[in-house]
mmCIF file of C-alpha atoms in Angstrom:
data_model
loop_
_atom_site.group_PDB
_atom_site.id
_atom_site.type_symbol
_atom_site.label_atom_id
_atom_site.label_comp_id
_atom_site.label_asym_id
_atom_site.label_seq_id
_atom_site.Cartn_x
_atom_site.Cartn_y
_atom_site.Cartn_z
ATOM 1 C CA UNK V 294 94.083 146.990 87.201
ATOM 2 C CA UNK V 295 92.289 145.649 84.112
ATOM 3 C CA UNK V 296 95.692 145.601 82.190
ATOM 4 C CA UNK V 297 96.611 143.350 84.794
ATOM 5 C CA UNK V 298 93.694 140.842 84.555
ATOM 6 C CA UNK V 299 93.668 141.004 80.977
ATOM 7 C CA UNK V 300 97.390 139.894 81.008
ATOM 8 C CA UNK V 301 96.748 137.340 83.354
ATOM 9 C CA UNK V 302 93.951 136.427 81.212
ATOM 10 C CA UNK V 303 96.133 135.749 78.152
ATOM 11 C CA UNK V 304 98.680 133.772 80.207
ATOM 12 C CA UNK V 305 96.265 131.525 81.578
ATOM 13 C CA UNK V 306 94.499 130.722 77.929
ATOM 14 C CA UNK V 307 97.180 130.909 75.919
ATOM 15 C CA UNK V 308 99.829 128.620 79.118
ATOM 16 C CA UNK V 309 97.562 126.042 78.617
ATOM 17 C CA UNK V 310 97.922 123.079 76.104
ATOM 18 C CA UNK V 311 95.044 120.463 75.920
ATOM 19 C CA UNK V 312 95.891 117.111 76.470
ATOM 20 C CA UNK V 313 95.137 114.704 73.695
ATOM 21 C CA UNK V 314 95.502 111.450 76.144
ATOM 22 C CA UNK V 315 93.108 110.742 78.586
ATOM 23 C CA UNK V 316 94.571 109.599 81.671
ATOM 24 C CA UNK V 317 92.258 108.077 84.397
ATOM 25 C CA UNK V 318 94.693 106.163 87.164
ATOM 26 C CA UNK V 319 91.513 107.303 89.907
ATOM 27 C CA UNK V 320 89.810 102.725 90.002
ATOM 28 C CA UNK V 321 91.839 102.446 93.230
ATOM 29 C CA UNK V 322 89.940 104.452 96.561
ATOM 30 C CA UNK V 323 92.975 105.725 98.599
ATOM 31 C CA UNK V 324 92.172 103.079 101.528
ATOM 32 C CA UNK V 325 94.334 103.985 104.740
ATOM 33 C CA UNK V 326 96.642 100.820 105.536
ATOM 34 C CA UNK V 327 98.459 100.154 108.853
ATOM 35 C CA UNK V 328 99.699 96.960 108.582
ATOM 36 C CA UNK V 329 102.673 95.235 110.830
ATOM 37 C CA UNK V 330 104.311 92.111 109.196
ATOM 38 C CA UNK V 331 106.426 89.709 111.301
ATOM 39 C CA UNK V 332 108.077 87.405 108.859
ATOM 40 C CA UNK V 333 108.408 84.902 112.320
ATOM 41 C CA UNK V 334 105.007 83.939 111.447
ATOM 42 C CA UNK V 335 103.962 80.731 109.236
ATOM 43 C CA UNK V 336 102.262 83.143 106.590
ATOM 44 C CA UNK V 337 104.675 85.587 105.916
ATOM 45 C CA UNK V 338 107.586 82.870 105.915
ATOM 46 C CA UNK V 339 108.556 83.021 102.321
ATOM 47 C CA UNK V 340 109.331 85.685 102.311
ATOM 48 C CA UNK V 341 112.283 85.399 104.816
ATOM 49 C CA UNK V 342 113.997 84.489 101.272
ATOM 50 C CA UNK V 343 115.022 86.462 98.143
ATOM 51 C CA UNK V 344 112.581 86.378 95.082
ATOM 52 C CA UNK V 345 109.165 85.886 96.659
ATOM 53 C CA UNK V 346 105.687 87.304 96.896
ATOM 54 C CA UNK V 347 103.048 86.863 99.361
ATOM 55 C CA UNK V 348 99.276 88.101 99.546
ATOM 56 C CA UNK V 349 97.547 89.607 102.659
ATOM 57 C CA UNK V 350 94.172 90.022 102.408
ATOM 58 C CA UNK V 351 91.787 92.406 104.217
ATOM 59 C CA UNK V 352 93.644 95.840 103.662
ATOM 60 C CA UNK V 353 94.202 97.802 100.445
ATOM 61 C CA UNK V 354 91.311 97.998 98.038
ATOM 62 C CA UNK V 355 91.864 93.914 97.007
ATOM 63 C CA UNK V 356 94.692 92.712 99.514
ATOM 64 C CA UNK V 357 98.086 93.984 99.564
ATOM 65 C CA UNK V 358 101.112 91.932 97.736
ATOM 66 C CA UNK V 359 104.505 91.838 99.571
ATOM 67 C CA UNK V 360 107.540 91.162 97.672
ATOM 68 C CA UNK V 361 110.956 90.159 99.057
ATOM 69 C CA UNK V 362 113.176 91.742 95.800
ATOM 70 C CA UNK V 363 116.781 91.119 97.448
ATOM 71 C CA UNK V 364 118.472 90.275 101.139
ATOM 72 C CA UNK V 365 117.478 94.410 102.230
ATOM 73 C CA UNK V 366 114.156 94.767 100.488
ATOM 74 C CA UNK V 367 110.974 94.209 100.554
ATOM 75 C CA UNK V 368 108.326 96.495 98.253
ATOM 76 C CA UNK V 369 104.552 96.414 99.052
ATOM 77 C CA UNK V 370 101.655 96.957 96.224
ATOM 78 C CA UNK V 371 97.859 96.994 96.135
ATOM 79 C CA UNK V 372 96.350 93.624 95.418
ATOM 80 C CA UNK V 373 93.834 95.519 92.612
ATOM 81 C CA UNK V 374 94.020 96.546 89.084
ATOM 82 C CA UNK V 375 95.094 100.033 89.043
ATOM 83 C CA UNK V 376 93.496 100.111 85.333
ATOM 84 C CA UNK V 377 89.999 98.526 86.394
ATOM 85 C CA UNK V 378 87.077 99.292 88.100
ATOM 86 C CA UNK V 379 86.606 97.530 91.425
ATOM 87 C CA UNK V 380 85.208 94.221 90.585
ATOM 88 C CA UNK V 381 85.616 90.354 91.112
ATOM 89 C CA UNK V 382 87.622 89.940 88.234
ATOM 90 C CA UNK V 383 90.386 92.776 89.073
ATOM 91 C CA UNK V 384 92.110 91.344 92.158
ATOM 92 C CA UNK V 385 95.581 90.303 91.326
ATOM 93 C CA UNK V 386 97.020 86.990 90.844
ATOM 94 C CA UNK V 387 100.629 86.425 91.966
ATOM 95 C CA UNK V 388 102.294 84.647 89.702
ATOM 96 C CA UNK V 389 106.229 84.374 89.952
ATOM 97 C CA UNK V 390 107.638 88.068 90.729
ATOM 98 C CA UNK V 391 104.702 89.388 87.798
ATOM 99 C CA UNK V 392 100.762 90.521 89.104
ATOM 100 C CA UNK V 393 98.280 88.786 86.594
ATOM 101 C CA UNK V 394 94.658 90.403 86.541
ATOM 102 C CA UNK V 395 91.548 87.677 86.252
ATOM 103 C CA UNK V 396 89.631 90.198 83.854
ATOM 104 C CA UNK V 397 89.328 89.899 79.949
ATOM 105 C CA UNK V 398 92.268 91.848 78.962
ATOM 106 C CA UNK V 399 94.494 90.000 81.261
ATOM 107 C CA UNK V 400 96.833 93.045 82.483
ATOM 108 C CA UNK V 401 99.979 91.531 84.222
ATOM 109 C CA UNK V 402 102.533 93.590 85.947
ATOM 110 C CA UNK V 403 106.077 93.233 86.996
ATOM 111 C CA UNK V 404 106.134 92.760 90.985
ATOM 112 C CA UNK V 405 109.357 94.399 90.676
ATOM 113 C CA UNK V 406 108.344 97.950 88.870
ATOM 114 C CA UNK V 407 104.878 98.004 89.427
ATOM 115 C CA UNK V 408 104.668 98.537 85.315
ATOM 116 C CA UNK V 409 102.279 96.889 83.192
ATOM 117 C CA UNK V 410 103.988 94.050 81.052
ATOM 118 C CA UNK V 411 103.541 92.935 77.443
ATOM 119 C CA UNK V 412 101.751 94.516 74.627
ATOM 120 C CA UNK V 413 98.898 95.479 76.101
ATOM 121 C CA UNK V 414 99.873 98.985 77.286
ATOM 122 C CA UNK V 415 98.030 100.502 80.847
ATOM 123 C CA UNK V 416 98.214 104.090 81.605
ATOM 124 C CA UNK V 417 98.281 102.986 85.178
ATOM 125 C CA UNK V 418 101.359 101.129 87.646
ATOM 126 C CA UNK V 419 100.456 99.484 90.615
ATOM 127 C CA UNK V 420 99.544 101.182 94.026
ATOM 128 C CA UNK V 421 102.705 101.726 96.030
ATOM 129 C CA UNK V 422 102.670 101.340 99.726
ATOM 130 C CA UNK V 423 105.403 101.825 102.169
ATOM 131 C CA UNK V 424 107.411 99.555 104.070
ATOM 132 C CA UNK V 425 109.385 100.432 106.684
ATOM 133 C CA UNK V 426 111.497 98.012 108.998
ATOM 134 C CA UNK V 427 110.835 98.015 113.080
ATOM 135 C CA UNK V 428 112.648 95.214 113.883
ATOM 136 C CA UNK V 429 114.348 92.191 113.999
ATOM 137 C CA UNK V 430 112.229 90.371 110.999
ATOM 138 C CA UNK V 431 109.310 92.945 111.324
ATOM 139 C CA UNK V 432 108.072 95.520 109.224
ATOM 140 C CA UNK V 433 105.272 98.017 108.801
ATOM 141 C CA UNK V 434 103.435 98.704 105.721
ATOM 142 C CA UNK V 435 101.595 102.225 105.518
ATOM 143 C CA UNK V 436 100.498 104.783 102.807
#
């Protein structure tokens, strides 16, 4: 029986590689979201069309950003830096199909990836949520 700790032992310390990069994608809080969008209404209109974003505010940890990507699509992402702490500053900016955050460093993100954009690398995409369709023009966003 010791043999066999002992060569568990070795597999365990000797398995294991340390990780030189720190990675730290745990800013968001894992908020639950039940959200049902009717693009009927007057707020969620534009995005009846191809190539737009809209904000809804009040769920997520800063909103959550809708984006209408194609005739069949529509993708759904937190409305906070995934690479900041919660603050005033990290709520997300829609700007075109790209996510701009208000803080110093300016993080932007493609709408369509979720990536981080530019030179300014981020260990961290955006928040996924799902979207599911229920209806004619209606759809529910959950995680």
């Amino acid at each position: 029986m010791k043999k066999f700790f002992l060569i568990l032992s070795c597999i365990v310390v000797f398995g294991c590689s340390k990780n030189e990069s720190i990675y730290n994608c745990n800013y968001l809080l894992d908020v639950g979201v039940n959200l049902t969008v009717n693009l009927n209404l007057p707020q969620y209109n534009q995005l009846l069309f191809p190539v737009n974003a809209v904000r809804v505010d009040g769920y997520g940890n800063n909103g959550i950003i809708l984006v209408r990507t194609n005739a069949n699509s529509i993708l759904a992402w937190d409305g906070a830096d995934p690479n900041h702490t919660a603050s005033s500053c990290s709520k997300l900016t829609i700007v075109g199909l790209n996510a701009v955050c208000g803080c110093e460093d300016g993080n932007e993100y493609s709408l369509i990836t979720g990536t981080a954009l530019g030179d300014n690398a981020q260990p961290c995409t955006l928040k996924p949520y799902r979207v599911e369709p229920t209806g004619n023009n209606s759809y529910f966003v959950s995680n």
